[in-house]
Amino acid sequence: MTQETPDKKNYKTTLNLPQTAFAMEAKLTVNEPKRLAMWREGRLYEKVLTDRATNGKGKWVLHDGPPFANGDIHIGHLINKTLKDVILRFRTMEGYETPYVPGWDCHGLPIEHKIQEEVKKAGKDFRAMGTVEVRQLCYASAEHFAKAQGEQFQRLGILGDWANPYLTMKPEYEAETLEVFARFVEAGLVYKQLKPVPWSVASQTALADAELEYKDVEDASVYVEFPVEAGTEVAKKFDRPVYLIVWTTTPWTLPANLAIAVNATMQYAFIEYTRAGEKRIGIVASELCDKVFGPGLGQGIEEVRVLGEMMTGEELSKRAEYVHPFIEYKGPILTADYVTATDGTGMVHTAPGHGEDDYDTGRKHGLAVYCPVLASGRFDDTVPEFLRGKTVKESNGLITEELKSRGRLFGVQNILHSYPHDWRTKTPIIFRATEQWFIAMDKPFQLSGDTGTPQSLRERAMTATEDGVDFIPAWGQARLQGMLQSRPDWCISRQRAWGLPIPVFYNEKDEPLLTPASVRAVAKRVREKGSDVWFTETPTELLSCDQTACPIHFGETAKLRKEKDIFDVWFESGSSWRAVLQSRSTLKFPADLYLEGSDQHRGWFQLSLLPSLGATGQAPYKQVLTHGFVVKPDGTKVSKSDKEYVKAVDEINRHGADVLRLWCCSVDYQNDIPASPKALQEFGDKYRKIRNTLRYLLSNLYDFDPKTDAREVPPNSLDGWAMYQLDLLIADVTESYDVYQLHRVFRLLHDFCSVQVSSIYGNAMKDRLYCEMPNSPLRRRCQTVMHAMVIALSKLLAPMLVFTADEVWEHIPHKPGKDAALQSIHLAWLPETSDAEVDEDQKEEWELLMRLREDALGQLDKLKKESGLNKAGEAEIVYQVDDDALRRKLQAYGTDLEDLVGCGHYAFAEKDTPGPAVTVKVVDRRNDYAACARSWKRRPDVGKDADYPDLSTRDAMAMRAIGSLP
RNA sequence: GGGCUCGUAGCUCAGUUGGUUAGAGCGCGUCCCUGAUAAGGACGAGGUCGGACGUUCGAAUCGUCUCGGGCCCA
C-alpha cells in the first residue's frame, strides 16, 4: 500500500501541547516531609478547626483509642490511624469541626517488664530499687515512646493535636480516672473478694485477660475414682464400692476439690468393672462409657459390664455424695450447665479456689473459696503432709502417685490442649484465689438523678448497645453483647508497681476505707502531684485535703495502711471518655465514633462502655467501627519472624505515606487484611495511575481561566457525558465515605481515573486540545470540564492522598470561588455535583454512543490486524442511520463522533444492513484522503485551504488564527 | 472446645429481594503510538463463585454439613 507522505513541516510548535510543573515522578519520600513542615508552620490543624468552628456544621468527634506506648508503630497502627485520619478528613470536608486528640496507654506490665530487664542488664538489683524509682524509669520510657510513635504517626500524615496528646499517666488523667472510680464506689459496685484469677507464678501477679496467651501443650490428665459416700442412696443400691469417675487436666487442684459437677439433664450410666482385684461400680455420662472404658484408658480394668440402669445428673446430685480420694472431706454433687459430654467423663472436679466456672458453681451453693496455693505457687500448710511447700508443678506427679497408691487412679492420659500462658514470661499460668478488687456486673444501682428501677451494669450495657449504638459492621453488636452477657465481674486490681494505685486505706483491724470522699481526696493530691504521691506521702497527707474523707470513728489517719494494688490498665484507658472527652472543652461526650481493631470488642469498646455507664448511665460512643487484622498473603497470621512481616516505618520510608494510605483505603478492612512488602511494592502502580491522570488534566489547563474562558457544557456532547460521569462519581464517593466504605471510594476514584478520564475522555479530547486554536469554543469547553474534574478529583482524593492532593491543589490554576483563597486543599469543602438535570433519553443517547464506541474499537482492532492500519486517525467512522430524528441527534455531537475513537473523520450514510437503528462502520482511508500534516487526521478537507495545502480546514484556520507560519 | 466472622479470576474488589453464556480495575500476554513519553491506547488469555449435599423450573445468592482462615474466649 502506498502512502502519500505529507510535507514534514514541523507543526509541533504550533500546537497547544500539555504543560505543567506538576512532576510525573512523585518523590514522595523527599517531598512529603517538606509539605509536612509547611503544614506545621502554617498551623494547618488549628486553621481547619477555627474555620469549621466559625463556618461549619458543628462538632464531630472521633475518640482515639490509646495504643500502648512501647516500641515503634507497626502495620496495625498504620491501618488504624490511617482509617481514622481519612474519616476525620472526610468529615472535615463535609464541614464538621473535627478535633482529634491522639492518646497513649502508658501504664502496665510490658513497660515495667522492659524496665526490669534494662535494670538487670545494667547490673543493678531490680528488687532493691524503690517503687518510686521504678515508676520514674517507666514514666520516662512511656514518654519516650509516646513521642517517638507520635512522630511516626505524623509522618504518615495523620492530622491532630500532636502537641497535646492524652497520656494515661499524666496527673490530670489519673485524677479523672479516680473520679470514675469514685462514681463506682458511690454506686456501690466496688467490692473486695477472694476469687480465682489467672495468676502468673513467674511474675507473682494476677493477670488481665489480655495478658494471657494460649499455647498448645501436652499434659498428663488423670481419671480419678471418687468414692460415693457409703450412706447415700446410690451407694446402698450396690453391694460393692461405687465411684464417680472424674477427669482433670490439673491434678494439682485436687487438694482444693470441694464438689463434683454434673449436667442435670444428661444420663449417667453405672458400669461394673474389676480393677486391682476389686469389683467396683463406676459412674460416668452414658455417652462417654465407651470412651472411658474403652481400650487403653482404664489401668488394668477387666470384666467391664454396663448395667441397665441409668440416672440423670439431677437425680444423682440428690441421691449421692462423695468422699475425697485422699483428704478427709465429704463433698456434694452439684449440677452445672457447662458440664458436657464432649470430653472427660461428664463429671467435673470442682475447686472454687482454682477455676472460674468452679467459683461460680461454688458461690451458688455456698461453698468456700478454698485456695491452698500461695503466691509463690507452693502449697500452704492446710494440705496433706506430702504436698506442703511443694510447687504446683511438682505436685502433679506427687498427687498422681498418691492416688495410685490409694487405688484411686483409674487412668492417666496425655492430652494436647491449649492452655493459658503469661504473655510476658511465656510460662503457664494457674488459677488462684486471691484478694482482688472487683466491679460488680449484676448488682442493681441507681445514678443520682435516676428515677427508674435500679439496673445492673450488665443490664445497662445490654440496653445501651441494643439500639443506642451503631455498629459497623453490624455483627459487632452481637459480638460485644455476647461478651457482655457472659463476662464475669471485672477484676480491677493488679499487684504491680507501674500503674495507678487503688486508693484504699486499711485501719488496724484491716477494714478498708473506701468512700467517694476518700477517693476524691486522694484524687486531688494526684491531680497536683501525680500518682507517685501515693508512695511518697502518708495517709494523713493524702487525706488531709478533705476533712470528710476519713470519718473519725474509722481510726487515726496516722495508723492507716495504704493498699498496694494498682488498677487494671483497662480501667484507665476505659476512663478516657471522662479524662479526655469530658475534660477537654474542645471535645464532646459522647463521641461520634470509636474506631479500633476487632479485638477491642473485648478490650477498649467494652471496658469504656462499662465505666461510662457506671458513671454517667450513657454509652461513650454513637458509632463503633472495627477493622480486621493484617495477615500474610495466604491468609494466615503474621509474626515478626515471617518474610511477609511488614515493618511500617520502613515501608513509609520506602514508598511514602500516600502510597501506604491509599493501600489502606483499597482493602476491605472489615475482613482480614493480607499484606506483604511485595504487595505494597506492586501497589505503587495504582498511585501512579491516579497521579498521572491528575497530571494530564493539570497539563491541559495552563492557559485556562474559568472567569474568562469557561463555556457552557451542553448535555449532548462528550463533555456533557463527562460532566455527568463526574457528578455520578461525586455522589457515589461521598456516599461511600459517609458509610466508611473506603475501599469502594478507592475503587471508584481509581477506576474513574483509569477508564472515564484516561482511556475515554482524555484520549478523545487530545485532538481538539492540541490542534484547535487556543481559544476555540470546543477547546475551552473541554478545559471547563477538565478544570471541574481536577478540582473535584483532588478534593475527593484529599482524605486519602493527603500530600498528593495538596500538591495538585497548588498546581490548579484559577480555582473559583472560596477555593481560590485556600492555603491548602485540606481547608476545602467537598465538591458538589452540578445541578444539571439529565433526562433518561439523554442517558440512553450516551449509552448508545458508548456502545458504538466499543463496536468501532473492535473494528479498528480488526483493521489493524488485517491490513496494518495502526493509527485510528487514518480511518473514517461512518454512522449508518435511516431515521432522520436520530441522525440529527447524533449530528449534534459533531467532532465527538470521530474523536470518540480517534478517527480522522466521521460521516453519515444510509443503512446497508437491517438491525439496530444505528450502526457504525470503520473504514480505512489511507488511499482515499490525505493526512493533515498538523493533526495527522486523514480527512476529505485536507488541502481545501489554498494557504495551507497540507492541512485540514480546521488546522488551516487555527494556523491563521495563531498568525505565525511554521 | 465455644462465640463472632471471612472464603468470587494472579491481586484488590462488584455482584441489588435466587433468574439469561459471573462483572470491573490492576497485573499478565500480544500489538500499536511516540504531540500525557520512565507516559498513553487497543485487543486477549484468566473463575466448575472453598467443597459436598439439599430446597427450587432455576443458587455465587437460601438451608444443612464440611474444609480452610481470622479475632475473641475456654
PDB file of C-alpha atoms (C1' of nucleotides) in Angstrom, chain A residues 12 214 418 479 483 602 635 637 666-668 672 674 686 689 695-696 743 747 750 754 758-759 763 766 770 865 870 934 936, chain B residues 3-6 12-14 24-27 31-43 69-74:
ATOM      1  CA  LYS A  12       4.525  20.694  16.605  1.00  0.00           C
ATOM      2  CA  TYR A 214      -2.874 -19.574  74.676  1.00  0.00           C
ATOM      3  CA  SER A 418      -4.464 -25.189  74.578  1.00  0.00           C
ATOM      4  CA  ARG A 479     -20.105  -9.835  69.352  1.00  0.00           C
ATOM      5  CA  MET A 483     -19.160 -10.791  75.596  1.00  0.00           C
ATOM      6  CA  ARG A 602     -13.433  -7.356  74.464  1.00  0.00           C
ATOM      7  CA  GLY A 635      -4.451 -15.518  54.866  1.00  0.00           C
ATOM      8  CA  LYS A 637      -1.390 -14.897  60.914  1.00  0.00           C
ATOM      9  CA  SER A 666      -8.087  -0.043  48.978  1.00  0.00           C
ATOM     10  CA  VAL A 667      -8.753  -3.085  51.124  1.00  0.00           C
ATOM     11  CA  ASP A 668     -11.983  -4.074  52.765  1.00  0.00           C
ATOM     12  CA  ASP A 672      -8.575  -9.843  57.372  1.00  0.00           C
ATOM     13  CA  PRO A 674      -3.470  -9.524  53.535  1.00  0.00           C
ATOM     14  CA  LYS A 686      -2.270   2.343  41.419  1.00  0.00           C
ATOM     15  CA  LYS A 689      -2.107   5.890  37.585  1.00  0.00           C
ATOM     16  CA  ARG A 695      -1.158  15.470  35.904  1.00  0.00           C
ATOM     17  CA  TYR A 696      -2.703  15.121  32.467  1.00  0.00           C
ATOM     18  CA  HIS A 743     -12.312   0.561  49.567  1.00  0.00           C
ATOM     19  CA  ARG A 747     -12.098   1.786  43.538  1.00  0.00           C
ATOM     20  CA  HIS A 750      -9.110   4.788  40.635  1.00  0.00           C
ATOM     21  CA  SER A 754      -8.275   4.899  34.578  1.00  0.00           C
ATOM     22  CA  SER A 758      -7.595   8.386  30.857  1.00  0.00           C
ATOM     23  CA  SER A 759      -8.983   5.876  28.450  1.00  0.00           C
ATOM     24  CA  ASN A 763      -7.946  10.332  24.995  1.00  0.00           C
ATOM     25  CA  LYS A 766      -6.437  15.232  22.672  1.00  0.00           C
ATOM     26  CA  TYR A 770      -3.757  20.288  20.927  1.00  0.00           C
ATOM     27  CA  LYS A 865      -4.597  -6.921  12.394  1.00  0.00           C
ATOM     28  CA  ASN A 870      -2.118   1.347  13.064  1.00  0.00           C
ATOM     29  CA  ARG A 934      -0.719  19.098  11.744  1.00  0.00           C
ATOM     30  CA  TRP A 936      -2.401  13.747  11.467  1.00  0.00           C
TER      31      TRP A 936
ATOM     32  C1'   G B   3     -18.881 -17.173  70.423  1.00  0.00           C
ATOM     33  C1'   C B   4     -18.442 -13.893  66.267  1.00  0.00           C
ATOM     34  C1'   U B   5     -16.647 -13.797  61.361  1.00  0.00           C
ATOM     35  C1'   C B   6     -14.493 -14.485  56.364  1.00  0.00           C
ATOM     36  C1'   U B  12      -7.955  -5.737  45.063  1.00  0.00           C
ATOM     37  C1'   C B  13     -12.982  -5.528  44.746  1.00  0.00           C
ATOM     38  C1'   A B  14     -18.688  -5.608  42.245  1.00  0.00           C
ATOM     39  C1'   A B  24     -14.674  -4.242  36.867  1.00  0.00           C
ATOM     40  C1'   G B  25      -9.846  -2.276  37.596  1.00  0.00           C
ATOM     41  C1'   C B  26      -4.987  -3.732  38.159  1.00  0.00           C
ATOM     42  C1'   G B  27      -1.387  -7.315  36.889  1.00  0.00           C
ATOM     43  C1'   C B  31       0.130  -5.396  19.353  1.00  0.00           C
ATOM     44  C1'   C B  32       0.015  -0.024  18.420  1.00  0.00           C
ATOM     45  C1'   C B  33       1.502   5.025  19.272  1.00  0.00           C
ATOM     46  C1'   U B  34       5.823   8.215  20.157  1.00  0.00           C
ATOM     47  C1'   G B  35       2.325  15.594  20.273  1.00  0.00           C
ATOM     48  C1'   A B  36       0.249  12.724  28.554  1.00  0.00           C
ATOM     49  C1'   U B  37       6.536   9.675  26.795  1.00  0.00           C
ATOM     50  C1'   A B  38      10.462   6.183  32.910  1.00  0.00           C
ATOM     51  C1'   A B  39       3.627   8.188  29.913  1.00  0.00           C
ATOM     52  C1'   G B  40      -0.819   6.801  26.589  1.00  0.00           C
ATOM     53  C1'   G B  41      -4.138   3.370  23.683  1.00  0.00           C
ATOM     54  C1'   A B  42      -6.295  -1.424  21.697  1.00  0.00           C
ATOM     55  C1'   C B  43      -7.018  -6.477  21.936  1.00  0.00           C
ATOM     56  C1'   G B  69      -8.526 -18.724  57.573  1.00  0.00           C
ATOM     57  C1'   G B  70      -9.076 -14.608  61.324  1.00  0.00           C
ATOM     58  C1'   C B  71     -10.467 -12.230  66.079  1.00  0.00           C
ATOM     59  C1'   C B  72     -12.050 -13.211  70.991  1.00  0.00           C
ATOM     60  C1'   C B  73     -12.663 -16.653  74.764  1.00  0.00           C
ATOM     61  C1'   A B  74     -12.051 -21.634  77.360  1.00  0.00           C
TER      62        A B  74
END
